[in-house]
Structure formats: C-alpha cells, structure tokens
PDB file of C-alpha atoms and ligand atoms in Angstrom:
ATOM      1  CA  MET F  14    -107.125 245.863 193.662  1.00  0.00           C
ATOM      2  CA  SER F  15    -104.970 247.912 191.297  1.00  0.00           C
ATOM      3  CA  ALA F  16    -106.400 250.053 188.505  1.00  0.00           C
ATOM      4  CA  PRO F  17    -106.473 248.407 185.084  1.00  0.00           C
ATOM      5  CA  ILE F  18    -103.540 248.969 182.738  1.00  0.00           C
ATOM      6  CA  ILE F  19    -105.893 248.731 179.812  1.00  0.00           C
ATOM      7  CA  HIS F  20    -109.674 248.939 179.740  1.00  0.00           C
ATOM      8  CA  MET F  21    -111.649 248.139 176.601  1.00  0.00           C
ATOM      9  CA  GLU F  22    -115.279 249.251 176.670  1.00  0.00           C
ATOM     10  CA  ASN F  23    -118.097 248.027 174.468  1.00  0.00           C
ATOM     11  CA  ILE F  24    -115.858 247.099 171.554  1.00  0.00           C
ATOM     12  CA  LYS F  25    -117.581 246.323 168.257  1.00  0.00           C
ATOM     13  CA  LYS F  26    -115.954 245.109 165.092  1.00  0.00           C
ATOM     14  CA  HIS F  27    -117.622 244.443 161.788  1.00  0.00           C
ATOM     15  CA  TYR F  28    -115.975 242.881 158.760  1.00  0.00           C
ATOM     16  CA  GLY F  29    -118.350 243.992 156.023  1.00  0.00           C
ATOM     17  CA  ASN F  30    -121.568 242.167 156.896  1.00  0.00           C
ATOM     18  CA  VAL F  31    -119.938 239.897 159.459  1.00  0.00           C
ATOM     19  CA  ILE F  32    -120.327 241.106 163.035  1.00  0.00           C
ATOM     20  CA  ALA F  33    -117.255 239.614 164.720  1.00  0.00           C
ATOM     21  CA  LEU F  34    -117.573 241.634 167.943  1.00  0.00           C
ATOM     22  CA  ASN F  35    -120.794 243.083 169.236  1.00  0.00           C
ATOM     23  CA  GLY F  36    -119.991 244.776 172.538  1.00  0.00           C
ATOM     24  CA  VAL F  37    -116.977 243.419 174.406  1.00  0.00           C
ATOM     25  CA  THR F  38    -115.826 244.918 177.696  1.00  0.00           C
ATOM     26  CA  PHE F  39    -112.564 243.688 179.130  1.00  0.00           C
ATOM     27  CA  ASP F  40    -109.721 244.998 181.276  1.00  0.00           C
ATOM     28  CA  VAL F  41    -106.348 243.838 182.559  1.00  0.00           C
ATOM     29  CA  ARG F  42    -104.564 244.739 185.776  1.00  0.00           C
ATOM     30  CA  ALA F  43    -100.881 244.545 186.584  1.00  0.00           C
ATOM     31  CA  GLY F  44     -99.787 241.097 187.719  1.00  0.00           C
ATOM     32  CA  GLU F  45    -103.021 239.296 186.932  1.00  0.00           C
ATOM     33  CA  CYS F  46    -103.881 236.639 184.406  1.00  0.00           C
ATOM     34  CA  HIS F  47    -107.219 237.446 182.805  1.00  0.00           C
ATOM     35  CA  CYS F  48    -108.490 234.578 180.670  1.00  0.00           C
ATOM     36  CA  LEU F  49    -110.578 235.215 177.583  1.00  0.00           C
ATOM     37  CA  LEU F  50    -112.533 232.091 176.800  1.00  0.00           C
ATOM     38  CA  GLY F  51    -114.730 231.255 173.889  1.00  0.00           C
ATOM     39  CA  ASP F  52    -115.467 228.619 171.316  1.00  0.00           C
ATOM     40  CA  ASN F  53    -114.111 228.677 167.754  1.00  0.00           C
ATOM     41  CA  GLY F  54    -115.268 231.794 165.953  1.00  0.00           C
ATOM     42  CA  ALA F  55    -116.427 233.526 169.155  1.00  0.00           C
ATOM     43  CA  GLY F  56    -114.259 236.539 168.304  1.00  0.00           C
ATOM     44  CA  LYS F  57    -111.255 236.023 170.583  1.00  0.00           C
ATOM     45  CA  SER F  58    -108.570 236.670 167.971  1.00  0.00           C
ATOM     46  CA  THR F  59    -110.503 239.598 166.536  1.00  0.00           C
ATOM     47  CA  PHE F  60    -110.810 241.132 169.992  1.00  0.00           C
ATOM     48  CA  ILE F  61    -107.123 240.906 170.809  1.00  0.00           C
ATOM     49  CA  LYS F  62    -106.332 242.320 167.388  1.00  0.00           C
ATOM     50  CA  THR F  63    -108.261 245.453 168.366  1.00  0.00           C
ATOM     51  CA  MET F  64    -106.332 245.464 171.643  1.00  0.00           C
ATOM     52  CA  SER F  65    -102.963 245.185 169.910  1.00  0.00           C
ATOM     53  CA  GLY F  66    -103.533 247.766 167.192  1.00  0.00           C
ATOM     54  CA  VAL F  67    -103.960 245.372 164.249  1.00  0.00           C
ATOM     55  CA  HIS F  68    -107.608 246.395 163.757  1.00  0.00           C
ATOM     56  CA  LYS F  69    -109.361 249.601 164.681  1.00  0.00           C
ATOM     57  CA  PRO F  70    -112.636 248.833 166.425  1.00  0.00           C
ATOM     58  CA  THR F  71    -115.761 249.862 164.540  1.00  0.00           C
ATOM     59  CA  GLU F  72    -117.096 251.223 167.850  1.00  0.00           C
ATOM     60  CA  GLY F  73    -116.020 251.346 171.480  1.00  0.00           C
ATOM     61  CA  SER F  74    -113.290 252.944 173.550  1.00  0.00           C
ATOM     62  CA  ILE F  75    -109.863 252.016 174.832  1.00  0.00           C
ATOM     63  CA  ASN F  76    -108.329 253.443 177.998  1.00  0.00           C
ATOM     64  CA  PHE F  77    -104.655 252.858 178.581  1.00  0.00           C
ATOM     65  CA  GLU F  78    -103.222 253.747 182.003  1.00  0.00           C
ATOM     66  CA  GLY F  79    -106.269 255.905 182.658  1.00  0.00           C
ATOM     67  CA  LYS F  80    -106.207 257.869 179.394  1.00  0.00           C
ATOM     68  CA  PRO F  81    -108.280 257.412 176.257  1.00  0.00           C
ATOM     69  CA  LEU F  82    -106.159 255.979 173.521  1.00  0.00           C
ATOM     70  CA  SER F  83    -106.527 254.740 170.000  1.00  0.00           C
ATOM     71  CA  PHE F  84    -103.923 252.587 168.347  1.00  0.00           C
ATOM     72  CA  ASN F  85    -103.289 253.242 164.688  1.00  0.00           C
ATOM     73  CA  SER F  86    -100.907 250.344 164.202  1.00  0.00           C
ATOM     74  CA  PRO F  87     -99.414 247.364 166.018  1.00  0.00           C
ATOM     75  CA  ARG F  88     -96.305 249.492 166.483  1.00  0.00           C
ATOM     76  CA  ASP F  89     -98.320 252.056 168.509  1.00  0.00           C
ATOM     77  CA  ALA F  90     -99.576 249.303 170.772  1.00  0.00           C
ATOM     78  CA  MET F  91     -96.132 247.785 171.136  1.00  0.00           C
ATOM     79  CA  GLU F  92     -94.644 251.128 172.059  1.00  0.00           C
ATOM     80  CA  ALA F  93     -97.314 251.551 174.727  1.00  0.00           C
ATOM     81  CA  GLY F  94     -96.225 248.177 176.135  1.00  0.00           C
ATOM     82  CA  ILE F  95     -98.754 245.764 174.693  1.00  0.00           C
ATOM     83  CA  ALA F  96     -97.037 242.659 173.389  1.00  0.00           C
ATOM     84  CA  THR F  97     -98.866 239.931 171.544  1.00  0.00           C
ATOM     85  CA  VAL F  98     -97.908 236.366 170.885  1.00  0.00           C
ATOM     86  CA  PHE F  99    -100.206 235.462 168.020  1.00  0.00           C
ATOM     87  CA  GLN F 100    -101.781 232.108 167.339  1.00  0.00           C
ATOM     88  CA  ASP F 101     -99.751 231.754 164.141  1.00  0.00           C
ATOM     89  CA  LEU F 102     -96.430 232.417 165.810  1.00  0.00           C
ATOM     90  CA  ALA F 103     -94.258 234.777 163.781  1.00  0.00           C
ATOM     91  CA  MET F 104     -90.852 233.087 163.841  1.00  0.00           C
ATOM     92  CA  ILE F 105     -88.338 232.037 161.267  1.00  0.00           C
ATOM     93  CA  PRO F 106     -87.645 228.333 161.822  1.00  0.00           C
ATOM     94  CA  LEU F 107     -84.255 228.178 160.112  1.00  0.00           C
ATOM     95  CA  MET F 108     -82.852 231.125 162.020  1.00  0.00           C
ATOM     96  CA  SER F 109     -81.262 230.871 165.450  1.00  0.00           C
ATOM     97  CA  VAL F 110     -83.063 231.505 168.696  1.00  0.00           C
ATOM     98  CA  THR F 111     -81.007 234.679 169.140  1.00  0.00           C
ATOM     99  CA  ARG F 112     -81.961 236.030 165.708  1.00  0.00           C
ATOM    100  CA  ASN F 113     -85.611 235.304 166.404  1.00  0.00           C
ATOM    101  CA  PHE F 114     -85.338 236.828 169.848  1.00  0.00           C
ATOM    102  CA  PHE F 115     -84.128 240.174 168.536  1.00  0.00           C
ATOM    103  CA  MET F 116     -85.666 240.263 165.060  1.00  0.00           C
ATOM    104  CA  GLY F 117     -84.666 243.740 163.956  1.00  0.00           C
ATOM    105  CA  ARG F 118     -83.851 245.054 167.439  1.00  0.00           C
ATOM    106  CA  GLU F 119     -80.341 243.609 167.710  1.00  0.00           C
ATOM    107  CA  PRO F 120     -77.782 245.215 169.977  1.00  0.00           C
ATOM    108  CA  THR F 121     -74.902 246.761 168.039  1.00  0.00           C
ATOM    109  CA  LYS F 122     -71.319 247.701 168.749  1.00  0.00           C
ATOM    110  CA  GLY F 123     -69.032 250.199 167.068  1.00  0.00           C
ATOM    111  CA  ARG F 124     -70.091 253.392 165.306  1.00  0.00           C
ATOM    112  CA  GLY F 125     -70.678 254.651 161.801  1.00  0.00           C
ATOM    113  CA  ILE F 126     -69.390 252.248 159.181  1.00  0.00           C
ATOM    114  CA  PHE F 127     -67.979 250.028 161.933  1.00  0.00           C
ATOM    115  CA  LYS F 128     -71.379 249.518 163.491  1.00  0.00           C
ATOM    116  CA  ARG F 129     -72.293 245.860 163.532  1.00  0.00           C
ATOM    117  CA  PHE F 130     -74.478 243.291 165.208  1.00  0.00           C
ATOM    118  CA  ASP F 131     -73.098 242.484 168.652  1.00  0.00           C
ATOM    119  CA  ILE F 132     -73.650 238.746 168.473  1.00  0.00           C
ATOM    120  CA  ASP F 133     -71.980 237.905 171.801  1.00  0.00           C
ATOM    121  CA  THR F 134     -74.171 240.281 173.775  1.00  0.00           C
ATOM    122  CA  ALA F 135     -77.251 239.113 171.884  1.00  0.00           C
ATOM    123  CA  ASN F 136     -76.437 235.461 172.573  1.00  0.00           C
ATOM    124  CA  GLU F 137     -75.822 236.111 176.227  1.00  0.00           C
ATOM    125  CA  ILE F 138     -79.105 238.022 176.658  1.00  0.00           C
ATOM    126  CA  THR F 139     -81.015 235.274 174.855  1.00  0.00           C
ATOM    127  CA  MET F 140     -79.566 232.493 177.011  1.00  0.00           C
ATOM    128  CA  THR F 141     -80.182 234.472 180.227  1.00  0.00           C
ATOM    129  CA  GLU F 142     -83.734 235.481 179.372  1.00  0.00           C
ATOM    130  CA  MET F 143     -84.684 231.965 178.291  1.00  0.00           C
ATOM    131  CA  HIS F 144     -83.147 230.579 181.467  1.00  0.00           C
ATOM    132  CA  LYS F 145     -85.271 232.993 183.526  1.00  0.00           C
ATOM    133  CA  MET F 146     -88.321 231.475 181.859  1.00  0.00           C
ATOM    134  CA  GLY F 147     -87.188 227.980 182.782  1.00  0.00           C
ATOM    135  CA  ILE F 148     -85.667 226.893 179.457  1.00  0.00           C
ATOM    136  CA  ASN F 149     -82.052 225.870 179.145  1.00  0.00           C
ATOM    137  CA  LEU F 150     -81.156 226.096 175.486  1.00  0.00           C
ATOM    138  CA  ARG F 151     -78.479 223.829 174.029  1.00  0.00           C
ATOM    139  CA  GLY F 152     -76.962 226.959 172.574  1.00  0.00           C
ATOM    140  CA  PRO F 153     -78.104 230.361 171.321  1.00  0.00           C
ATOM    141  CA  ASP F 154     -77.418 229.350 167.720  1.00  0.00           C
ATOM    142  CA  GLN F 155     -79.876 226.486 167.866  1.00  0.00           C
ATOM    143  CA  ALA F 156     -82.423 226.938 165.071  1.00  0.00           C
ATOM    144  CA  VAL F 157     -85.921 227.832 166.280  1.00  0.00           C
ATOM    145  CA  GLY F 158     -87.310 225.088 164.048  1.00  0.00           C
ATOM    146  CA  THR F 159     -85.629 222.472 166.246  1.00  0.00           C
ATOM    147  CA  LEU F 160     -87.346 223.700 169.430  1.00  0.00           C
ATOM    148  CA  SER F 161     -90.516 222.140 170.734  1.00  0.00           C
ATOM    149  CA  GLY F 162     -93.789 224.060 170.376  1.00  0.00           C
ATOM    150  CA  GLY F 163     -93.742 225.027 174.042  1.00  0.00           C
ATOM    151  CA  GLU F 164     -90.173 226.269 173.838  1.00  0.00           C
ATOM    152  CA  ARG F 165     -91.041 228.344 170.791  1.00  0.00           C
ATOM    153  CA  GLN F 166     -93.916 229.947 172.684  1.00  0.00           C
ATOM    154  CA  THR F 167     -91.456 230.681 175.464  1.00  0.00           C
ATOM    155  CA  VAL F 168     -89.032 232.423 173.076  1.00  0.00           C
ATOM    156  CA  ALA F 169     -91.868 234.734 172.057  1.00  0.00           C
ATOM    157  CA  ILE F 170     -92.879 235.331 175.678  1.00  0.00           C
ATOM    158  CA  ALA F 171     -89.303 235.933 176.905  1.00  0.00           C
ATOM    159  CA  ARG F 172     -88.771 238.356 174.040  1.00  0.00           C
ATOM    160  CA  ALA F 173     -91.880 240.363 174.947  1.00  0.00           C
ATOM    161  CA  VAL F 174     -90.864 240.505 178.604  1.00  0.00           C
ATOM    162  CA  TYR F 175     -87.316 241.559 177.758  1.00  0.00           C
ATOM    163  CA  PHE F 176     -88.576 244.403 175.562  1.00  0.00           C
ATOM    164  CA  GLY F 177     -90.659 245.805 178.395  1.00  0.00           C
ATOM    165  CA  ALA F 178     -94.220 244.545 177.952  1.00  0.00           C
ATOM    166  CA  LYS F 179     -96.785 245.820 180.459  1.00  0.00           C
ATOM    167  CA  VAL F 180     -99.519 243.681 178.991  1.00  0.00           C
ATOM    168  CA  LEU F 181     -98.794 240.328 177.391  1.00  0.00           C
ATOM    169  CA  ILE F 182    -101.459 238.822 175.175  1.00  0.00           C
ATOM    170  CA  LEU F 183    -101.198 235.112 174.456  1.00  0.00           C
ATOM    171  CA  ASP F 184    -103.520 233.779 171.780  1.00  0.00           C
ATOM    172  CA  GLU F 185    -104.093 230.061 172.420  1.00  0.00           C
ATOM    173  CA  PRO F 186    -100.512 229.339 173.485  1.00  0.00           C
ATOM    174  CA  THR F 187    -101.393 225.829 174.643  1.00  0.00           C
ATOM    175  CA  SER F 188    -103.790 224.700 171.925  1.00  0.00           C
ATOM    176  CA  ALA F 189    -101.201 222.749 169.927  1.00  0.00           C
ATOM    177  CA  LEU F 190     -99.229 221.377 172.878  1.00  0.00           C
ATOM    178  CA  GLY F 191     -99.092 218.122 174.757  1.00  0.00           C
ATOM    179  CA  VAL F 192     -99.528 217.782 178.501  1.00  0.00           C
ATOM    180  CA  ARG F 193     -95.973 218.423 179.640  1.00  0.00           C
ATOM    181  CA  GLN F 194     -95.399 221.358 177.320  1.00  0.00           C
ATOM    182  CA  THR F 195     -98.721 222.859 178.328  1.00  0.00           C
ATOM    183  CA  ALA F 196     -97.615 222.660 181.963  1.00  0.00           C
ATOM    184  CA  ASN F 197     -94.374 224.442 181.031  1.00  0.00           C
ATOM    185  CA  VAL F 198     -96.191 227.261 179.249  1.00  0.00           C
ATOM    186  CA  LEU F 199     -98.623 227.660 182.162  1.00  0.00           C
ATOM    187  CA  ALA F 200     -95.633 227.870 184.530  1.00  0.00           C
ATOM    188  CA  THR F 201     -94.171 230.557 182.265  1.00  0.00           C
ATOM    189  CA  ILE F 202     -97.420 232.522 182.528  1.00  0.00           C
ATOM    190  CA  ASN F 203     -97.051 232.427 186.306  1.00  0.00           C
ATOM    191  CA  ARG F 204     -93.498 233.748 186.060  1.00  0.00           C
ATOM    192  CA  VAL F 205     -94.596 236.607 183.811  1.00  0.00           C
ATOM    193  CA  ARG F 206     -97.434 237.500 186.165  1.00  0.00           C
ATOM    194  CA  ALA F 207     -95.035 237.564 189.103  1.00  0.00           C
ATOM    195  CA  LEU F 208     -93.088 240.301 187.292  1.00  0.00           C
ATOM    196  CA  GLY F 209     -96.165 242.546 187.518  1.00  0.00           C
ATOM    197  CA  ILE F 210     -97.108 242.157 183.872  1.00  0.00           C
ATOM    198  CA  GLY F 211    -100.809 241.790 183.076  1.00  0.00           C
ATOM    199  CA  VAL F 212    -101.434 238.618 181.084  1.00  0.00           C
ATOM    200  CA  VAL F 213    -104.353 238.077 178.714  1.00  0.00           C
ATOM    201  CA  PHE F 214    -104.617 234.351 178.180  1.00  0.00           C
ATOM    202  CA  ILE F 215    -106.857 233.262 175.335  1.00  0.00           C
ATOM    203  CA  SER F 216    -107.996 229.704 175.292  1.00  0.00           C
ATOM    204  CA  HIS F 217    -110.898 227.466 174.583  1.00  0.00           C
ATOM    205  CA  ASN F 218    -109.606 224.985 177.125  1.00  0.00           C
ATOM    206  CA  VAL F 219    -111.287 225.609 180.460  1.00  0.00           C
ATOM    207  CA  ARG F 220    -108.829 223.453 182.393  1.00  0.00           C
ATOM    208  CA  HIS F 221    -105.825 225.369 181.106  1.00  0.00           C
ATOM    209  CA  ALA F 222    -107.521 228.640 181.989  1.00  0.00           C
ATOM    210  CA  MET F 223    -108.531 227.465 185.464  1.00  0.00           C
ATOM    211  CA  ALA F 224    -104.916 226.450 186.162  1.00  0.00           C
ATOM    212  CA  VAL F 225    -103.586 230.015 185.948  1.00  0.00           C
ATOM    213  CA  GLY F 226    -106.470 232.483 185.692  1.00  0.00           C
ATOM    214  CA  ASP F 227    -107.383 235.157 188.246  1.00  0.00           C
ATOM    215  CA  ARG F 228    -110.397 236.307 186.242  1.00  0.00           C
ATOM    216  CA  PHE F 229    -112.372 234.760 183.413  1.00  0.00           C
ATOM    217  CA  THR F 230    -114.343 236.438 180.678  1.00  0.00           C
ATOM    218  CA  VAL F 231    -116.389 234.386 178.279  1.00  0.00           C
ATOM    219  CA  LEU F 232    -117.015 235.460 174.717  1.00  0.00           C
ATOM    220  CA  ASN F 233    -119.948 234.019 172.876  1.00  0.00           C
ATOM    221  CA  ARG F 234    -120.710 235.082 169.311  1.00  0.00           C
ATOM    222  CA  GLY F 235    -118.914 238.364 169.696  1.00  0.00           C
ATOM    223  CA  GLN F 236    -120.394 239.320 173.052  1.00  0.00           C
ATOM    224  CA  THR F 237    -119.080 239.117 176.587  1.00  0.00           C
ATOM    225  CA  LEU F 238    -121.266 237.218 178.967  1.00  0.00           C
ATOM    226  CA  GLY F 239    -119.596 238.774 181.996  1.00  0.00           C
ATOM    227  CA  THR F 240    -116.425 238.388 184.009  1.00  0.00           C
ATOM    228  CA  ALA F 241    -115.968 236.055 186.958  1.00  0.00           C
ATOM    229  CA  THR F 242    -113.243 236.008 189.569  1.00  0.00           C
ATOM    230  CA  ARG F 243    -111.386 232.869 190.572  1.00  0.00           C
ATOM    231  CA  GLY F 244    -113.423 230.980 193.131  1.00  0.00           C
ATOM    232  CA  GLU F 245    -116.749 232.416 191.912  1.00  0.00           C
ATOM    233  CA  ILE F 246    -117.131 229.954 189.088  1.00  0.00           C
ATOM    234  CA  ASN F 247    -116.206 226.343 188.375  1.00  0.00           C
ATOM    235  CA  ALA F 248    -115.000 224.604 185.243  1.00  0.00           C
ATOM    236  CA  ALA F 249    -118.401 223.137 184.385  1.00  0.00           C
ATOM    237  CA  GLN F 250    -120.076 226.548 184.577  1.00  0.00           C
ATOM    238  CA  LEU F 251    -117.408 228.124 182.386  1.00  0.00           C
ATOM    239  CA  GLN F 252    -117.690 225.308 179.880  1.00  0.00           C
ATOM    240  CA  ASP F 253    -121.423 225.796 179.782  1.00  0.00           C
ATOM    241  CA  MET F 254    -121.174 229.542 179.222  1.00  0.00           C
ATOM    242  CA  MET F 255    -118.692 229.032 176.428  1.00  0.00           C
ATOM    243  CA  ALA F 256    -120.880 226.662 174.524  1.00  0.00           C
ATOM    244  CA  GLY F 257    -124.047 228.600 175.270  1.00  0.00           C
ATOM    245  CA  GLY F 258    -125.769 226.422 177.883  1.00  0.00           C
ATOM    246  CA  GLN F 259    -128.753 225.476 175.774  1.00  0.00           C
ATOM    247  CA  GLU F 260    -126.857 224.165 172.782  1.00  0.00           C
ATOM    248  CA  MET F 261    -124.509 222.203 174.993  1.00  0.00           C
ATOM    249  CA  ALA F 262    -127.397 220.437 176.667  1.00  0.00           C
ATOM    250  CA  GLU F 263    -128.816 219.502 173.264  1.00  0.00           C
ATOM    251  CA  LEU F 264    -125.471 218.244 172.054  1.00  0.00           C
ATOM    252  CA  GLU F 265    -124.957 216.139 175.145  1.00  0.00           C
ATOM    253  CA  GLY F 266    -128.432 214.752 174.757  1.00  0.00           C
ATOM    254  CA  SER F 267    -127.839 213.745 171.166  1.00  0.00           C
ATOM    255  CA  LEU F 268    -124.529 212.086 172.025  1.00  0.00           C
ATOM    256  CA  GLY F 269    -125.960 210.409 175.083  1.00  0.00           C
ATOM    257  CA  GLY F 270    -123.216 211.522 177.442  1.00  0.00           C
ATOM    258  CA  THR F 271    -121.056 214.272 178.781  1.00  0.00           C
ATOM    259  CA  ILE F 272    -118.591 216.157 176.611  1.00  0.00           C
TER     260      ILE F 272
HETATM  261  N1  LIG K 308    -110.524 239.280 158.345  1.00  0.00           N
HETATM  262  C1  LIG K 308    -111.758 238.794 158.478  1.00  0.00           C
HETATM  263  N2  LIG K 308    -112.728 239.031 157.555  1.00  0.00           N
HETATM  264  C2  LIG K 308    -113.980 238.586 157.698  1.00  0.00           C
HETATM  265  N3  LIG K 308    -114.415 237.866 158.753  1.00  0.00           N
HETATM  266  C3  LIG K 308    -113.522 237.590 159.705  1.00  0.00           C
HETATM  267  C4  LIG K 308    -112.150 238.035 159.629  1.00  0.00           C
HETATM  268  N4  LIG K 308    -111.505 237.599 160.741  1.00  0.00           N
HETATM  269  C5  LIG K 308    -112.411 236.932 161.472  1.00  0.00           C
HETATM  270  N5  LIG K 308    -113.625 236.917 160.849  1.00  0.00           N
HETATM  271  C6  LIG K 308    -114.857 236.302 161.377  1.00  0.00           C
HETATM  272  O1  LIG K 308    -115.102 236.830 162.675  1.00  0.00           O
HETATM  273  C7  LIG K 308    -115.567 235.828 163.561  1.00  0.00           C
HETATM  274  C8  LIG K 308    -114.646 235.711 164.769  1.00  0.00           C
HETATM  275  O2  LIG K 308    -113.379 235.170 164.372  1.00  0.00           O
HETATM  276  P1  LIG K 308    -112.130 235.035 165.336  1.00  0.00           P
HETATM  277  O3  LIG K 308    -110.987 234.558 164.536  1.00  0.00           O
HETATM  278  O4  LIG K 308    -111.970 236.298 166.091  1.00  0.00           O
HETATM  279  O5  LIG K 308    -112.610 233.871 166.338  1.00  0.00           O
HETATM  280  P2  LIG K 308    -111.812 233.089 167.464  1.00  0.00           P
HETATM  281  O6  LIG K 308    -112.626 233.164 168.694  1.00  0.00           O
HETATM  282  O7  LIG K 308    -110.413 233.596 167.544  1.00  0.00           O
HETATM  283  O8  LIG K 308    -111.810 231.589 166.919  1.00  0.00           O
HETATM  284  P3  LIG K 308    -110.713 230.401 167.072  1.00  0.00           P
HETATM  285  O9  LIG K 308    -110.971 229.767 168.402  1.00  0.00           O
HETATM  286  O10 LIG K 308    -111.089 229.487 165.942  1.00  0.00           O
HETATM  287  O11 LIG K 308    -109.351 230.987 166.929  1.00  0.00           O
HETATM  288  C9  LIG K 308    -115.651 234.548 162.735  1.00  0.00           C
HETATM  289  O12 LIG K 308    -116.969 234.397 162.302  1.00  0.00           O
HETATM  290  C10 LIG K 308    -114.719 234.809 161.581  1.00  0.00           C
HETATM  291  O13 LIG K 308    -115.105 234.084 160.446  1.00  0.00           O
HETATM  292 MG1  LIG K 309    -108.504 232.667 167.262  1.00  0.00          MG
END
C-alpha cells in the first residue's frame, strides 16, 4: 500500500471549555476513499477544519507527504493540494456555473489594460470538467441556483480536481440528497479516486460510506475508535461504533425495535 499523503496524529482541539477533539489519528493515501463516520457533534467538521487549515489544532501533529507541516490558513492547505467541499457549500446561487467554478481564478486574455476575463475558455473548461464528472450542463451560463443539490456538489468537486487537489475532503456531501442524487455523488467519488486523489468522505450514513469506502474511521465524542479496512467490518458494526454500542442498545430497547 502507498504511503499516506497526509497523516494526522493525535489531534486535539478545544474551543474554550469545549473539547471538540480529544486525540484523533487519521491518514489518507492516494487513490483511496477513507470515510470518517460519526454521529452529530462527534467532531467530524472540526477535525477536517484542522486538516484544511481553518483551525490550528490545540495539540497533535500533521505530516504532509512525509514532512511535518502546520497550516496557518486555508490558503496554505489549498496550496499544498488539500481541497475541501464544506457542508455549507460556498457558492453564489445567482451566478453562472462558470463563475462559481473559477471564483477568483478566472483565465484571462490580453495584457496590461487589455487584460480581461477569457469567458470562452472558462466556459469550455467548465463544460468539459463537468462532463468528465458525469454531468451534462444545459449551458455554462446556467445559474448555480438552478442546479440540483447533487449537481452543485459536483461543481465543487470538479473545481477542486481541476485546480490540482491531491486530497479532497467532502463534508457530508450526501446528507441533503435523495437516492438518485446520492448515487450520482457516490459515482463522482469513484471517478475522483480513480484519478489517484485521496478522498476523505465524511458521513453519518453508514450505507453511503460502505458503498464507496476503502477504510473507515469512527469518531465518537472527539475520539477515534480505530480504523477498519473494507471487508473487516460490516454496516451493523459500524453503526454500533458510531452510536457507542451501549447507548444504541438502550435506545433500541426503549423503542422496542431496530433503528
Ligand atoms: N466554533 C465552535 N465553538 C465552540 N464549540 C464548537 C465550535 N464548533 C464546534 N463546536 C463543538 O464541537 C463539537 C463537535 O462539533 P462538529 O461540528 O465538529 O461535529 P460534527 O461531527 O461535524 O457534527 P454534525 O454531524 O452535526 O455536522 C460539538 O460539541 C460542537 O458544539
Ligand atoms: Mg459537521
């Protein structure tokens, strides 16, 4: 197996008195999909924010391509090749897909005072890159707000891939989607993985994770409970770990059935 692109060791993060992370170890290899599972409030978003330079960990170390590294800003992480598609997707609904795709990184033509946004090139790149991810847009000037949730996720993913991501972090990309759109996003994850990019897929849906994951790490109240490889663990076991086995059993008992 290849060496990890990024290795996070014993990461802790406190917000004042709140201990959001209390020792998380996690790594990602090229071309794999490593799922980070956990219930609401387990610390998933906080963890990937330390991975993408939004927060500095209170404690712990980060190794990127074999060297110790500390990110001072999301820009640092992006430049290293860590792209994040956040839960609250940063897109401007009234602007076109192309504008959202480039967002400040538009290709230009001409020089000096003649320099201007090269809209034709930008449109062509957008259409091509979206097509590669399995989405045929009506046109590049379609407003992002008129896309489905799954298509919007795909714009963000295609954009990250185009700008050279080595690691792509997806924070709950399927949580607000219906069945068909979820299937499309999971297929997109497979395409990204096939390009040799390491994918971190955050979810609290075990079935979605099982559909694409190579490895699974469960977070529970800010701690990792270990990492399992595909085939070593089944959906029921993962579900149990996520909920904290004991509590789940109690909950099932009180509801008189299986959740
Ligand atoms: N900026 C913040 N200030 C204080 N506490 C925070 C902050 N962000 C997160 N927390 C707390 O840290 C803990 C972990 O939150 P986090 O958002 O990482 O969970 P999560 O696993 O992503 O949950 P969800 O599944 O709901 O997205 C929670 O108890 C949360 O209230
Ligand atoms: Mg979250």
